[in-house]
JSON list of C-alpha atoms in Angstrom, two decimals:
[
{"chain": "W", "resi": 17, "resn": "MET", "atom": "CA", "xyz": [0.00, 0.00, 0.00]},
{"chain": "W", "resi": 18, "resn": "THR", "atom": "CA", "xyz": [1.25, 3.46, -0.90]},
{"chain": "W", "resi": 19, "resn": "MET", "atom": "CA", "xyz": [2.02, 5.69, 2.10]},
{"chain": "W", "resi": 20, "resn": "GLY", "atom": "CA", "xyz": [-0.75, 8.27, 2.39]},
{"chain": "W", "resi": 21, "resn": "LEU", "atom": "CA", "xyz": [-3.19, 6.28, 0.25]},
{"chain": "W", "resi": 22, "resn": "GLN", "atom": "CA", "xyz": [-6.10, 5.03, 2.30]},
{"chain": "W", "resi": 23, "resn": "GLN", "atom": "CA", "xyz": [-7.94, 2.03, 0.91]},
{"chain": "W", "resi": 24, "resn": "GLY", "atom": "CA", "xyz": [-11.52, 0.86, 1.26]},
{"chain": "W", "resi": 25, "resn": "SER", "atom": "CA", "xyz": [-12.26, -1.37, 4.23]},
{"chain": "W", "resi": 26, "resn": "THR", "atom": "CA", "xyz": [-14.41, -4.02, 2.58]},
{"chain": "W", "resi": 27, "resn": "ALA", "atom": "CA", "xyz": [-12.83, -7.25, 1.34]},
{"chain": "W", "resi": 28, "resn": "CYS", "atom": "CA", "xyz": [-12.73, -7.69, -2.42]},
{"chain": "W", "resi": 29, "resn": "THR", "atom": "CA", "xyz": [-13.42, -10.89, -4.31]},
{"chain": "W", "resi": 30, "resn": "CYS", "atom": "CA", "xyz": [-12.24, -9.82, -7.78]},
{"chain": "W", "resi": 31, "resn": "GLY", "atom": "CA", "xyz": [-8.97, -11.73, -7.43]},
{"chain": "W", "resi": 32, "resn": "HIS", "atom": "CA", "xyz": [-6.90, -9.12, -9.28]},
{"chain": "W", "resi": 33, "resn": "ARG", "atom": "CA", "xyz": [-3.61, -7.88, -7.85]},
{"chain": "W", "resi": 34, "resn": "HIS", "atom": "CA", "xyz": [-3.06, -5.18, -10.47]},
{"chain": "W", "resi": 35, "resn": "HIS", "atom": "CA", "xyz": [-5.53, -2.79, -12.07]},
{"chain": "W", "resi": 36, "resn": "ASP", "atom": "CA", "xyz": [-5.74, -0.16, -14.78]},
{"chain": "W", "resi": 37, "resn": "THR", "atom": "CA", "xyz": [-6.07, 2.59, -12.20]},
{"chain": "W", "resi": 38, "resn": "ARG", "atom": "CA", "xyz": [-8.54, 5.42, -12.81]},
{"chain": "W", "resi": 39, "resn": "LEU", "atom": "CA", "xyz": [-8.34, 8.79, -11.06]},
{"chain": "W", "resi": 40, "resn": "VAL", "atom": "CA", "xyz": [-11.45, 10.65, -9.91]},
{"chain": "W", "resi": 41, "resn": "ALA", "atom": "CA", "xyz": [-11.11, 14.17, -8.48]},
{"chain": "W", "resi": 42, "resn": "ILE", "atom": "CA", "xyz": [-13.56, 15.10, -5.73]},
{"chain": "W", "resi": 43, "resn": "THR", "atom": "CA", "xyz": [-13.69, 18.87, -5.86]},
{"chain": "W", "resi": 44, "resn": "GLY", "atom": "CA", "xyz": [-15.71, 21.70, -4.39]},
{"chain": "W", "resi": 45, "resn": "GLY", "atom": "CA", "xyz": [-15.47, 24.70, -2.15]},
{"chain": "W", "resi": 46, "resn": "PRO", "atom": "CA", "xyz": [-14.93, 24.69, 1.61]},
{"chain": "W", "resi": 47, "resn": "GLY", "atom": "CA", "xyz": [-17.77, 22.94, 3.42]},
{"chain": "W", "resi": 48, "resn": "ALA", "atom": "CA", "xyz": [-19.07, 21.22, 0.27]},
{"chain": "W", "resi": 49, "resn": "GLY", "atom": "CA", "xyz": [-18.79, 17.76, 1.84]},
{"chain": "W", "resi": 50, "resn": "LYS", "atom": "CA", "xyz": [-15.69, 16.40, 0.09]},
{"chain": "W", "resi": 51, "resn": "THR", "atom": "CA", "xyz": [-14.26, 14.89, 3.25]},
{"chain": "W", "resi": 52, "resn": "ALA", "atom": "CA", "xyz": [-17.59, 13.31, 4.20]},
{"chain": "W", "resi": 53, "resn": "VAL", "atom": "CA", "xyz": [-17.90, 11.71, 0.75]},
{"chain": "W", "resi": 54, "resn": "LEU", "atom": "CA", "xyz": [-14.35, 10.36, 0.92]},
{"chain": "W", "resi": 55, "resn": "GLU", "atom": "CA", "xyz": [-14.88, 8.92, 4.42]},
{"chain": "W", "resi": 56, "resn": "LEU", "atom": "CA", "xyz": [-18.08, 7.26, 3.26]},
{"chain": "W", "resi": 57, "resn": "ALA", "atom": "CA", "xyz": [-16.24, 5.78, 0.27]},
{"chain": "W", "resi": 58, "resn": "LEU", "atom": "CA", "xyz": [-13.57, 4.28, 2.53]},
{"chain": "W", "resi": 59, "resn": "HIS", "atom": "CA", "xyz": [-16.22, 2.53, 4.59]},
{"chain": "W", "resi": 60, "resn": "SER", "atom": "CA", "xyz": [-18.40, 1.48, 1.65]},
{"chain": "W", "resi": 61, "resn": "PHE", "atom": "CA", "xyz": [-15.99, 0.19, -0.98]},
{"chain": "W", "resi": 62, "resn": "CYS", "atom": "CA", "xyz": [-13.45, -2.61, -1.21]},
{"chain": "W", "resi": 63, "resn": "ASN", "atom": "CA", "xyz": [-9.70, -2.23, -0.84]},
{"chain": "W", "resi": 64, "resn": "HIS", "atom": "CA", "xyz": [-9.35, -1.65, -4.58]},
{"chain": "W", "resi": 65, "resn": "VAL", "atom": "CA", "xyz": [-10.75, 1.85, -4.08]},
{"chain": "W", "resi": 66, "resn": "GLY", "atom": "CA", "xyz": [-8.24, 4.31, -2.66]},
{"chain": "W", "resi": 67, "resn": "VAL", "atom": "CA", "xyz": [-8.36, 7.87, -1.38]},
{"chain": "W", "resi": 68, "resn": "LEU", "atom": "CA", "xyz": [-5.44, 10.26, -1.82]},
{"chain": "W", "resi": 69, "resn": "PRO", "atom": "CA", "xyz": [-5.03, 12.99, 0.78]},
{"chain": "W", "resi": 70, "resn": "GLU", "atom": "CA", "xyz": [-5.32, 16.65, -0.12]},
{"chain": "W", "resi": 71, "resn": "ALA", "atom": "CA", "xyz": [-1.97, 17.88, -1.43]},
{"chain": "W", "resi": 72, "resn": "ALA", "atom": "CA", "xyz": [-2.34, 21.30, 0.22]},
{"chain": "W", "resi": 73, "resn": "SER", "atom": "CA", "xyz": [-2.61, 19.65, 3.64]},
{"chain": "W", "resi": 74, "resn": "ILE", "atom": "CA", "xyz": [0.59, 17.73, 2.95]},
{"chain": "W", "resi": 75, "resn": "VAL", "atom": "CA", "xyz": [2.43, 20.84, 1.76]},
{"chain": "W", "resi": 76, "resn": "PHE", "atom": "CA", "xyz": [1.35, 23.15, 4.58]},
{"chain": "W", "resi": 77, "resn": "GLY", "atom": "CA", "xyz": [1.40, 20.41, 7.21]},
{"chain": "W", "resi": 78, "resn": "GLY", "atom": "CA", "xyz": [5.01, 19.77, 6.22]},
{"chain": "W", "resi": 79, "resn": "GLY", "atom": "CA", "xyz": [5.99, 23.33, 7.05]},
{"chain": "W", "resi": 80, "resn": "PHE", "atom": "CA", "xyz": [5.74, 25.13, 3.71]},
{"chain": "W", "resi": 81, "resn": "PRO", "atom": "CA", "xyz": [5.47, 28.85, 4.56]},
{"chain": "W", "resi": 82, "resn": "ARG", "atom": "CA", "xyz": [2.13, 30.64, 4.33]},
{"chain": "W", "resi": 83, "resn": "HIS", "atom": "CA", "xyz": [2.84, 34.17, 3.19]},
{"chain": "W", "resi": 84, "resn": "ASP", "atom": "CA", "xyz": [0.48, 36.64, 1.52]},
{"chain": "W", "resi": 85, "resn": "SER", "atom": "CA", "xyz": [2.81, 37.95, -1.17]},
{"chain": "W", "resi": 86, "resn": "GLU", "atom": "CA", "xyz": [2.12, 37.13, -4.81]},
{"chain": "W", "resi": 87, "resn": "VAL", "atom": "CA", "xyz": [5.43, 35.27, -5.14]},
{"chain": "W", "resi": 88, "resn": "ALA", "atom": "CA", "xyz": [4.66, 33.16, -2.06]},
{"chain": "W", "resi": 89, "resn": "LEU", "atom": "CA", "xyz": [1.14, 32.32, -3.24]},
{"chain": "W", "resi": 90, "resn": "ARG", "atom": "CA", "xyz": [2.47, 31.21, -6.62]},
{"chain": "W", "resi": 91, "resn": "ALA", "atom": "CA", "xyz": [5.19, 29.12, -4.98]},
{"chain": "W", "resi": 92, "resn": "ALA", "atom": "CA", "xyz": [2.62, 27.44, -2.73]},
{"chain": "W", "resi": 93, "resn": "GLN", "atom": "CA", "xyz": [0.34, 26.61, -5.68]},
{"chain": "W", "resi": 94, "resn": "ARG", "atom": "CA", "xyz": [3.28, 25.15, -7.61]},
{"chain": "W", "resi": 95, "resn": "ALA", "atom": "CA", "xyz": [4.25, 23.01, -4.61]},
{"chain": "W", "resi": 96, "resn": "ILE", "atom": "CA", "xyz": [0.66, 21.78, -4.22]},
{"chain": "W", "resi": 97, "resn": "TYR", "atom": "CA", "xyz": [0.44, 20.98, -7.93]},
{"chain": "W", "resi": 98, "resn": "HIS", "atom": "CA", "xyz": [3.68, 18.98, -7.88]},
{"chain": "W", "resi": 99, "resn": "VAL", "atom": "CA", "xyz": [2.72, 17.01, -4.76]},
{"chain": "W", "resi": 100, "resn": "GLN", "atom": "CA", "xyz": [-0.68, 16.19, -6.27]},
{"chain": "W", "resi": 101, "resn": "HIS", "atom": "CA", "xyz": [0.85, 15.19, -9.61]},
{"chain": "W", "resi": 102, "resn": "GLU", "atom": "CA", "xyz": [3.47, 12.95, -7.99]},
{"chain": "W", "resi": 103, "resn": "GLN", "atom": "CA", "xyz": [0.88, 11.25, -5.78]},
{"chain": "W", "resi": 104, "resn": "GLU", "atom": "CA", "xyz": [-1.21, 10.52, -8.87]},
{"chain": "W", "resi": 105, "resn": "ASP", "atom": "CA", "xyz": [1.81, 9.20, -10.80]},
{"chain": "W", "resi": 106, "resn": "LEU", "atom": "CA", "xyz": [2.72, 6.93, -7.90]},
{"chain": "W", "resi": 107, "resn": "VAL", "atom": "CA", "xyz": [-0.68, 5.25, -7.57]},
{"chain": "W", "resi": 108, "resn": "MET", "atom": "CA", "xyz": [-1.03, 4.97, -11.35]},
{"chain": "W", "resi": 109, "resn": "GLY", "atom": "CA", "xyz": [2.37, 3.29, -11.56]},
{"chain": "W", "resi": 110, "resn": "GLU", "atom": "CA", "xyz": [1.83, 0.86, -8.69]},
{"chain": "W", "resi": 111, "resn": "ARG", "atom": "CA", "xyz": [-1.59, -0.23, -10.03]},
{"chain": "W", "resi": 112, "resn": "GLU", "atom": "CA", "xyz": [-2.69, -1.61, -6.63]},
{"chain": "W", "resi": 113, "resn": "VAL", "atom": "CA", "xyz": [-6.13, -0.01, -6.75]},
{"chain": "W", "resi": 114, "resn": "ALA", "atom": "CA", "xyz": [-8.72, 0.22, -9.52]},
{"chain": "W", "resi": 115, "resn": "VAL", "atom": "CA", "xyz": [-10.11, 3.64, -8.59]},
{"chain": "W", "resi": 116, "resn": "VAL", "atom": "CA", "xyz": [-8.38, 6.45, -6.73]},
{"chain": "W", "resi": 117, "resn": "LEU", "atom": "CA", "xyz": [-10.52, 9.24, -5.32]},
{"chain": "W", "resi": 118, "resn": "CYS", "atom": "CA", "xyz": [-8.42, 12.39, -5.10]},
{"chain": "W", "resi": 119, "resn": "ASP", "atom": "CA", "xyz": [-9.21, 15.00, -2.47]},
{"chain": "W", "resi": 120, "resn": "ARG", "atom": "CA", "xyz": [-9.11, 17.79, -5.06]},
{"chain": "W", "resi": 121, "resn": "GLY", "atom": "CA", "xyz": [-7.20, 17.62, -8.34]},
{"chain": "W", "resi": 122, "resn": "THR", "atom": "CA", "xyz": [-4.38, 19.39, -10.14]},
{"chain": "W", "resi": 123, "resn": "VAL", "atom": "CA", "xyz": [-6.72, 21.95, -11.74]},
{"chain": "W", "resi": 124, "resn": "ASP", "atom": "CA", "xyz": [-8.13, 23.11, -8.39]},
{"chain": "W", "resi": 125, "resn": "GLY", "atom": "CA", "xyz": [-5.20, 25.51, -8.00]},
{"chain": "W", "resi": 126, "resn": "LEU", "atom": "CA", "xyz": [-6.63, 27.64, -10.80]},
{"chain": "W", "resi": 127, "resn": "ALA", "atom": "CA", "xyz": [-9.48, 28.60, -8.49]},
{"chain": "W", "resi": 128, "resn": "TYR", "atom": "CA", "xyz": [-7.00, 30.01, -5.99]}
]
């Protein structure tokens, strides 16, 4: 299992060890219910459904500075984009899960 990737809690009977992984971005504004949907998915689906954590939480939780200047905001959005992209590449390459639900996607940064 990929570090950071949470997988569904229900046993699967498909018998496949590798999958053609599909990415699904769960997006929306603050308070839209993204986290609730992702938690429900983890409890409702088998272990071939994964949930990637929000890249911004990883970036800022890891100590990336939060400054208000234009240069800092752009740097933060680039860091978030790269973390998201690398997480997606990792799960696509490992092929352990069939569907990966992403807590936001790479295009979400355009809204900020």
